[in-house]
mmCIF file of C-alpha atoms in Angstrom:
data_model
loop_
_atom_site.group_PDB
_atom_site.id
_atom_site.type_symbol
_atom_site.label_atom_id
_atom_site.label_comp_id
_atom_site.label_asym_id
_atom_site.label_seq_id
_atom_site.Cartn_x
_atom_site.Cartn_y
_atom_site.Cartn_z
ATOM 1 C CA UNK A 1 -36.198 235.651 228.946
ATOM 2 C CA UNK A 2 -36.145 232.070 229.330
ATOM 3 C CA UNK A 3 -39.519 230.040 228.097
ATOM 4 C CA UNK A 4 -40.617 226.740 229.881
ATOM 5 C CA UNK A 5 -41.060 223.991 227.631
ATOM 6 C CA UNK A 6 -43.700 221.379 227.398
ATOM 7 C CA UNK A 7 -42.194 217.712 228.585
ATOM 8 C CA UNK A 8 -44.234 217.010 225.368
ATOM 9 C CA UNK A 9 -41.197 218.556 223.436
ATOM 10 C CA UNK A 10 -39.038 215.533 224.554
ATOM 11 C CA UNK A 11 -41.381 212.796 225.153
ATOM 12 C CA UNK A 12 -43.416 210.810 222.863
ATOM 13 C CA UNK A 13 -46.900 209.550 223.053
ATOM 14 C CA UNK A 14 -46.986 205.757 222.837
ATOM 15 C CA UNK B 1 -58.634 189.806 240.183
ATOM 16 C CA UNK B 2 -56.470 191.442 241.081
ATOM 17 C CA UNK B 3 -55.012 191.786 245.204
ATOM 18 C CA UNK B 4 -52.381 193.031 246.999
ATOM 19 C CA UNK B 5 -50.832 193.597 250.709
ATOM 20 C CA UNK B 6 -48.919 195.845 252.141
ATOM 21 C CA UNK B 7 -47.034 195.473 255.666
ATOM 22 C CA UNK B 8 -47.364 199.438 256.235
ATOM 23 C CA UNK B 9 -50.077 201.683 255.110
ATOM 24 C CA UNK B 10 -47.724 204.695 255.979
ATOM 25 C CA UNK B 11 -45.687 203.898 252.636
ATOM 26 C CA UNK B 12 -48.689 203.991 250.021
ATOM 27 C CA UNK B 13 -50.353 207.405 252.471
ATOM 28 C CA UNK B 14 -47.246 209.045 251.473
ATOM 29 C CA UNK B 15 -47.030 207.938 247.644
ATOM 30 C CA UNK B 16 -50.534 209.691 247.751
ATOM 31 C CA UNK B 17 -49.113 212.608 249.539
ATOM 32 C CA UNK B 18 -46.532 212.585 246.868
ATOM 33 C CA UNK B 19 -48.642 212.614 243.736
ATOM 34 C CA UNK B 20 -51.768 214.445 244.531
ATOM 35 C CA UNK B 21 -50.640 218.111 243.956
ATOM 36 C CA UNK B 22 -49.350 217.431 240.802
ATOM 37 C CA UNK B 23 -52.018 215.420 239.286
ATOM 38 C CA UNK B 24 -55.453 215.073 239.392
ATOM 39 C CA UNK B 25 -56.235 211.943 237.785
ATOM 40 C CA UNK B 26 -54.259 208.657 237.152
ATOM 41 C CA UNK B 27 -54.261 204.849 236.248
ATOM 42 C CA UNK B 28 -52.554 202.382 238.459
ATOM 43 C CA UNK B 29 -51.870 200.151 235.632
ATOM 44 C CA UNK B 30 -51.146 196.808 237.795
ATOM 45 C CA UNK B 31 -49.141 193.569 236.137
ATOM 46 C CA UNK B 32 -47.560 190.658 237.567
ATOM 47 C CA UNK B 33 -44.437 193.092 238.003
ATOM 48 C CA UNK B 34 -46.458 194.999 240.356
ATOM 49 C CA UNK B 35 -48.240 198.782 239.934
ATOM 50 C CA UNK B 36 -46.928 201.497 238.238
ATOM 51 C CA UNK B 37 -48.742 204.768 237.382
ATOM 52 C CA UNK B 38 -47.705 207.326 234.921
ATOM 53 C CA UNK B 39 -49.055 210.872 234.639
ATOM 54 C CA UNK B 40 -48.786 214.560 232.808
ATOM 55 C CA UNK B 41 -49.340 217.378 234.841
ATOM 56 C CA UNK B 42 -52.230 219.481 233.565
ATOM 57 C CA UNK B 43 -49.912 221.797 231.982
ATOM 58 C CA UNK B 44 -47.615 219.348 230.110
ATOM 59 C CA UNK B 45 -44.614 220.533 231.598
ATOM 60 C CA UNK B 46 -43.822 217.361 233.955
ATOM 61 C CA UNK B 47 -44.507 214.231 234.364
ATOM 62 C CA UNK B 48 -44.575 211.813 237.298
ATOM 63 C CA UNK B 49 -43.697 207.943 237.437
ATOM 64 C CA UNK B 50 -44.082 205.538 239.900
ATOM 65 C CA UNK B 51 -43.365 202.075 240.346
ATOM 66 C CA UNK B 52 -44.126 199.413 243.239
ATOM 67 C CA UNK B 53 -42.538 196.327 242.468
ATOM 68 C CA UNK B 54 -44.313 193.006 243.301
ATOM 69 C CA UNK B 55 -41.090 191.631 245.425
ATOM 70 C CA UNK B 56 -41.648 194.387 248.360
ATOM 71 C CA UNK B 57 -45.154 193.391 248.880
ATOM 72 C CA UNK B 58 -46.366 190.948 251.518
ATOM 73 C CA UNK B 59 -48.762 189.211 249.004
ATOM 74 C CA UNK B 60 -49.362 190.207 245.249
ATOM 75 C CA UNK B 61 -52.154 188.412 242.833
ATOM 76 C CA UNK B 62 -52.912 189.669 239.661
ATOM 77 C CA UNK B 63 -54.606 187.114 237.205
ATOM 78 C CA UNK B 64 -54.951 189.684 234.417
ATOM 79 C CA UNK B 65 -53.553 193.159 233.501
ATOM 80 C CA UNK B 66 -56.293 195.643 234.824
ATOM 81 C CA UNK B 67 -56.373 199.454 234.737
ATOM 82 C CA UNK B 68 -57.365 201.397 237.787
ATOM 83 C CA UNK B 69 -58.727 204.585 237.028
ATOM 84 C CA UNK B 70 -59.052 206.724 240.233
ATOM 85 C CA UNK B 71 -59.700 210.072 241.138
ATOM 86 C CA UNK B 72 -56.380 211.077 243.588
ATOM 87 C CA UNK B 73 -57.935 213.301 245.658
ATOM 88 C CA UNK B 74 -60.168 210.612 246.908
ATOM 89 C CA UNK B 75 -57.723 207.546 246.874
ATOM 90 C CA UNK B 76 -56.164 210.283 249.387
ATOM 91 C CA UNK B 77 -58.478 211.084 251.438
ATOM 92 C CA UNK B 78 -59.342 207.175 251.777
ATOM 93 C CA UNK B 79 -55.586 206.476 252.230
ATOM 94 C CA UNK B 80 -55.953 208.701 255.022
ATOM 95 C CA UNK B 81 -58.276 206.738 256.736
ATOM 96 C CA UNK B 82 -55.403 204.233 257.583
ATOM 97 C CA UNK B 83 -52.988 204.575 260.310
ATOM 98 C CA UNK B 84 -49.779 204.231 259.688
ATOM 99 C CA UNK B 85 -49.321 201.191 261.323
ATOM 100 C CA UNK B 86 -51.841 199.375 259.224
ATOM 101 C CA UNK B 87 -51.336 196.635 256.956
ATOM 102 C CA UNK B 88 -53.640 197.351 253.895
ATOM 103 C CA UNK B 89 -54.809 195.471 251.486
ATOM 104 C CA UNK B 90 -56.181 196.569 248.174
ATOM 105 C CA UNK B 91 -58.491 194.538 245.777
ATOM 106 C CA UNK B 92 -60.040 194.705 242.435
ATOM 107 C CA UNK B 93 -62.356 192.389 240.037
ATOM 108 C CA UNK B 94 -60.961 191.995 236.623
ATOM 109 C CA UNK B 95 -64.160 194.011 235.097
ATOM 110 C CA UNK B 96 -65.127 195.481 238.542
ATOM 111 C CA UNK B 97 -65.811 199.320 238.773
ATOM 112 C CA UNK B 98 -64.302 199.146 242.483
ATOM 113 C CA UNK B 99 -61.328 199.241 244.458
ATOM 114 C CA UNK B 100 -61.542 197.968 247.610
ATOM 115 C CA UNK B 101 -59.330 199.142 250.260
ATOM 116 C CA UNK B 102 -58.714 197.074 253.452
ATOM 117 C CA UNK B 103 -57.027 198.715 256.738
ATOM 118 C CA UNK B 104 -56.407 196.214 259.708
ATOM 119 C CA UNK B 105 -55.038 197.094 262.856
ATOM 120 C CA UNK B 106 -52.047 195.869 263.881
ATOM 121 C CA UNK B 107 -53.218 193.982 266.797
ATOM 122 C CA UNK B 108 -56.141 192.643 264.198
ATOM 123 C CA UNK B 109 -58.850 194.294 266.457
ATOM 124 C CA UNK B 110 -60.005 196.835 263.754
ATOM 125 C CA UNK B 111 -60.836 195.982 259.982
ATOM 126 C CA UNK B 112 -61.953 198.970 258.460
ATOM 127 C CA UNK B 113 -62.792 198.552 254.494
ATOM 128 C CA UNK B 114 -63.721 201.613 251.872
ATOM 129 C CA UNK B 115 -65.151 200.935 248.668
ATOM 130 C CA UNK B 116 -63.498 203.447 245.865
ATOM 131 C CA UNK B 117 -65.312 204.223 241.896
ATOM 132 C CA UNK B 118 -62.823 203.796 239.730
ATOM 133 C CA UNK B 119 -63.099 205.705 236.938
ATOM 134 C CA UNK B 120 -62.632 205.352 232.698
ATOM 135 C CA UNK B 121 -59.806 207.369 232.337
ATOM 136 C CA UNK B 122 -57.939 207.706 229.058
ATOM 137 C CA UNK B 123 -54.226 208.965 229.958
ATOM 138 C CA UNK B 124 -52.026 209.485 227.170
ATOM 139 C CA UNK B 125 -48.351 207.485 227.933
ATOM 140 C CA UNK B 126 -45.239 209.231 226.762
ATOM 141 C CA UNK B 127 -42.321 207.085 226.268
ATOM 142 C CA UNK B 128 -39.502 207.615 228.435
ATOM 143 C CA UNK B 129 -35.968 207.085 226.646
ATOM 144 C CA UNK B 130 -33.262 205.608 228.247
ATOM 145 C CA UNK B 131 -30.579 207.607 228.629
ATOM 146 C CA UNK B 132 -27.674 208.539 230.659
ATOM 147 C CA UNK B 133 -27.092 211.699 232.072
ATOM 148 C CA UNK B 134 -24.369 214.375 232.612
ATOM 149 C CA UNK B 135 -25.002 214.931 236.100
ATOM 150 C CA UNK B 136 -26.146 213.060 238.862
ATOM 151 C CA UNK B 137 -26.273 214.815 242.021
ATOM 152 C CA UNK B 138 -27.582 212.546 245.199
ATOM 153 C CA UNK B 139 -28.443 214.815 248.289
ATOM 154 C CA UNK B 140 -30.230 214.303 251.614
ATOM 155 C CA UNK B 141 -34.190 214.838 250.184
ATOM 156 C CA UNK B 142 -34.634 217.030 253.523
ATOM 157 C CA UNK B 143 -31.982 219.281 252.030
ATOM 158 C CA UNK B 144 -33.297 219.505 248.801
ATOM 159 C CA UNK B 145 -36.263 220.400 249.770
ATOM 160 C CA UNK B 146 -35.344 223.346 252.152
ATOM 161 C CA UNK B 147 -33.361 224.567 248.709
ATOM 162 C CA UNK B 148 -36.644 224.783 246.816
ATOM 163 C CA UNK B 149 -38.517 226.504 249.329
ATOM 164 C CA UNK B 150 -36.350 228.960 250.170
ATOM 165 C CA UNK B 151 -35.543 229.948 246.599
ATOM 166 C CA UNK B 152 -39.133 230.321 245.946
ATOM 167 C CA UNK B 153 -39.110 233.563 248.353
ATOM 168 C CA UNK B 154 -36.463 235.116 245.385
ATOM 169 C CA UNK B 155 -37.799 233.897 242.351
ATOM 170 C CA UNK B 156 -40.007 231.445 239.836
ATOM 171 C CA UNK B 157 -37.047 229.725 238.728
ATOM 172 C CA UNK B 158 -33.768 228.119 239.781
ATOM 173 C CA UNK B 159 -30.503 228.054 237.733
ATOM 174 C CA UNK B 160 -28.754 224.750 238.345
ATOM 175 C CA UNK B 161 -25.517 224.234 237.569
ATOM 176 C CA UNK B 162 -22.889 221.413 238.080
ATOM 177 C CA UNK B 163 -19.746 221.530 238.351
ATOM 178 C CA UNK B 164 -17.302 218.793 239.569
ATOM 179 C CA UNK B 165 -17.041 218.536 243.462
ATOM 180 C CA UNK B 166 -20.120 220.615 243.673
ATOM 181 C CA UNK B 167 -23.457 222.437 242.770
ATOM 182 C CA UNK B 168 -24.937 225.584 242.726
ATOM 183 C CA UNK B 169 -28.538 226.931 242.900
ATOM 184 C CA UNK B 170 -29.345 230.485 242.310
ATOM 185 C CA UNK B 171 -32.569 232.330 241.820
ATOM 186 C CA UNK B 172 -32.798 235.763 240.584
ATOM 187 C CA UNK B 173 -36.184 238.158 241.312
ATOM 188 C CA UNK B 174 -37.127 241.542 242.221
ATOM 189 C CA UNK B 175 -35.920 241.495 245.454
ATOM 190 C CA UNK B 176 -32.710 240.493 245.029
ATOM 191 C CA UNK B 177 -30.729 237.343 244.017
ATOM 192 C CA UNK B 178 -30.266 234.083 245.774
ATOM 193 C CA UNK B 179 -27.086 231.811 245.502
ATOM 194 C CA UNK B 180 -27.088 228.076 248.084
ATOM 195 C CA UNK B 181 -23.745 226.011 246.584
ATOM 196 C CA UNK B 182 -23.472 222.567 247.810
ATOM 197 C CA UNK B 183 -20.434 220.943 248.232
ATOM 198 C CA UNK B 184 -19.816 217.157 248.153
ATOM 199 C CA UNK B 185 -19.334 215.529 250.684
ATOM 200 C CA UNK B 186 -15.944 213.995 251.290
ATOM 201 C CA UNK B 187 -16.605 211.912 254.679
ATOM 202 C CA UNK B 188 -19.669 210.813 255.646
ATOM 203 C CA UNK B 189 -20.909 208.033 258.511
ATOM 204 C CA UNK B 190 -23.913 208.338 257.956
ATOM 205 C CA UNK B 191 -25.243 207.327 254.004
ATOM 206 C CA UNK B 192 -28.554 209.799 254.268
ATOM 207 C CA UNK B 193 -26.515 212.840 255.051
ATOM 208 C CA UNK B 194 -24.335 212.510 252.096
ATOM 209 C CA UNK B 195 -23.708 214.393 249.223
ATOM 210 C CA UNK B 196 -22.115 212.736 246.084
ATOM 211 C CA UNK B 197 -21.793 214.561 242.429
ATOM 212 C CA UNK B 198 -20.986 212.863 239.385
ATOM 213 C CA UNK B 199 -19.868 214.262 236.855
ATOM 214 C CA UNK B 200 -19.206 213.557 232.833
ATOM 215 C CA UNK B 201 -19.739 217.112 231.886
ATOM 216 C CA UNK B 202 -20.440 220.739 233.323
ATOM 217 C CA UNK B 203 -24.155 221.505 232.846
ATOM 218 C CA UNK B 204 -26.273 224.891 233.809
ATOM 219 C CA UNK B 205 -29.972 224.398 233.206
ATOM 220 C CA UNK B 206 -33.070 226.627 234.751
ATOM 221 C CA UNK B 207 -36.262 224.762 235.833
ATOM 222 C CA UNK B 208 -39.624 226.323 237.382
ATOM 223 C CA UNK B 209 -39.552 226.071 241.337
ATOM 224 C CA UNK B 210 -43.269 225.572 241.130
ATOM 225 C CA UNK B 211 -42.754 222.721 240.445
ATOM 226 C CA UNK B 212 -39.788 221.372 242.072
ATOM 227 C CA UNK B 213 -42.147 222.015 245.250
ATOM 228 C CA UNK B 214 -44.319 220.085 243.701
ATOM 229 C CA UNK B 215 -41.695 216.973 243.881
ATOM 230 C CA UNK B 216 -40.771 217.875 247.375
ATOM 231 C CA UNK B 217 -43.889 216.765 248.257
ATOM 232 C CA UNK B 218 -41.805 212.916 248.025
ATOM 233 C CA UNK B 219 -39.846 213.742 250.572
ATOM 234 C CA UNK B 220 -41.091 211.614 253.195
ATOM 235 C CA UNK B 221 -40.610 208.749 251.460
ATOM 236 C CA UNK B 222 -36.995 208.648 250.964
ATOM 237 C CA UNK B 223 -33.648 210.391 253.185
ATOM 238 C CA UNK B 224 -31.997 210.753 249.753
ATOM 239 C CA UNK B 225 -32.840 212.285 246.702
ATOM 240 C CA UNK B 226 -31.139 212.117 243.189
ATOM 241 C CA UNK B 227 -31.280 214.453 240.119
ATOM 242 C CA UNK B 228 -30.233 213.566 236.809
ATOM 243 C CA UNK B 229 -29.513 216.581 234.538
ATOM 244 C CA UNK B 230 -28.073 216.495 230.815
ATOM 245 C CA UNK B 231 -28.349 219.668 228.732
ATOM 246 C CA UNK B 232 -31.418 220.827 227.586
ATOM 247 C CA UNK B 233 -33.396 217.490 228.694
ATOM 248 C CA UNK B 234 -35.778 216.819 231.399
ATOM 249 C CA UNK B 235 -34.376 216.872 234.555
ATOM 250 C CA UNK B 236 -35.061 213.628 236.716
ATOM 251 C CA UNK B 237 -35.817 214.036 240.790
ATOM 252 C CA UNK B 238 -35.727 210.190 241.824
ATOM 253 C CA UNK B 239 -37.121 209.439 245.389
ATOM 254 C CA UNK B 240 -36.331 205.654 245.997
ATOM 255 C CA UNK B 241 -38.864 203.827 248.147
ATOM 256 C CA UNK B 242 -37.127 201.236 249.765
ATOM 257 C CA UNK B 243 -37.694 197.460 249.355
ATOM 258 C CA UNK B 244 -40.680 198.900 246.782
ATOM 259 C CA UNK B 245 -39.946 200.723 244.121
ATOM 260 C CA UNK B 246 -39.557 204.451 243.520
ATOM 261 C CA UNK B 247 -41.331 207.971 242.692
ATOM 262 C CA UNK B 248 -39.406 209.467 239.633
ATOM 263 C CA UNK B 249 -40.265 213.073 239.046
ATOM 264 C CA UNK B 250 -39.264 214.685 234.997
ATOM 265 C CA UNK B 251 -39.081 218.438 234.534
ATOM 266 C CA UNK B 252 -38.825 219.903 231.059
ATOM 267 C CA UNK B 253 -36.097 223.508 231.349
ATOM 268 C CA UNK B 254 -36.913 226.526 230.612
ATOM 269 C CA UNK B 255 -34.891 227.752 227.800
ATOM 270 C CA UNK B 256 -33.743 230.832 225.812
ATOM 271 C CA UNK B 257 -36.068 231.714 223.177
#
């Protein structure tokens, strides 16, 4: 089973 | 202040149209290089970019960097009050709690203006690296479009994968199983119809159709559509707006536990 990941995972907060 | 005007209203109606699904709330942050909004989905699993560039408007003042907060379900609804054919004008104090939104009729008989609250929002940015990609796949946005939707009747999620000369999207469900490959194209007349798939390596990546619908909502804006795809990155779905600027669209995979 595939899980969805945040776009959190691979974008920082500036 | 801060003012701008646009030949068309019809362009901005469907940047609305493109946005308003996926988000709820946004800032127009505007600077002398024109307005550019950035948002999260609610659930943090894409985000949404847009630019309009000073250059493809008919007049742009901004005397100082100002943050319009706005609620997009009403920015729609008052874009919607504009006919296509419009010019429009939008305009803002530097402190002001207002953005004013200014439809004339072509023919200058009708001036219609709305008066919008903006709102304090506080939006957290994300950067958004540089990078190049894998895979870029540019497809008629019509096309793309008809892939999503028709998937959706199989499954929750397509499998993308790229391979040179062509690309292949499959869903899998309880029904059954769903397979569309798409070829490149290798003679085309007509630049909108065309297919074209670049690639530096192989990739196979699965992404949530919910919200690749979503994205299709950009279709009116552009004939073409581009996805960027590296492994286990965000995939991009660019819609460029011509003359203006562009809705860019980034999906985070799904992957194996």
């Amino acid at each position: 089973e595939k899980k969805q990941k945040s776009i959190l995972s691979f974008f920082n907060k500036t | 202040m801060f003012e701008c005007r646009l030949p068309k209203a019809e362009v901005l109606k469907k940047t609305m149209d493109a946005l308003k699904d996926l988000i709820k709330e946004a800032v127009w942050d505007v600077s002398a290089q024109g307005l550019s909004l950035q948002s999260m989905d609610s659930s943090h699993v894409s985000l949404v970019q847009v630019t309009l560039r000073t250059e493809g408007f008919d007049t742009f003042r901004c005397d100082k960097n100002i943050a319009l907060g706005v609620n997009m379900d009403t920015m729609q609804k008052l874009m919607k009050c504009a006919s296509n054919d419009d010019n429009i004008t939008l305009k803002s104090e530097d402190n002001g709690d207002l953005l004013s939104l200014i439809f004339e009729s072509p023919n200058g008989e009708k001036t219609s203006e709305y008066e919008m609250k903006l709102m304090d929002l506080d939006i957290e940015q994300l950067g958004i690296p540089d990078q190049e990609y894998s895979c870029t796949i540019k497809m008629p946005s019509g096309e793309f479009q008809r892939i999503c939707r028709d998937l959706s009747n199989i499954g929750e999620s397509v499998n993308i994968t790229v391979v040179k000369g062509g690309v292949d999207f499959s869903a899998k469900g309880d029904i059954g199983n769903a397979k569309i490959h798409v070829t490149e194209s290798s003679n085309v007349d007509n630049e909108k119809d065309a297919v074209t798939v670049e690639v530096n390596e192989p990739v196979n990546l699965t992404f949530a159709l919910r919200y690749l619908n979503f994205f299709t909502k950009a279709t009116p804006l552009s004939g073409q559509v581009s996805l960027s795809i590296s492994p286990d990155v965000p995939l991009v779905v660019a819609y460029e707006i011509e003359d203006l600027g562009h809705v860019k669209y980034f999906l985070a995979p799904k992957i194996e536990n």
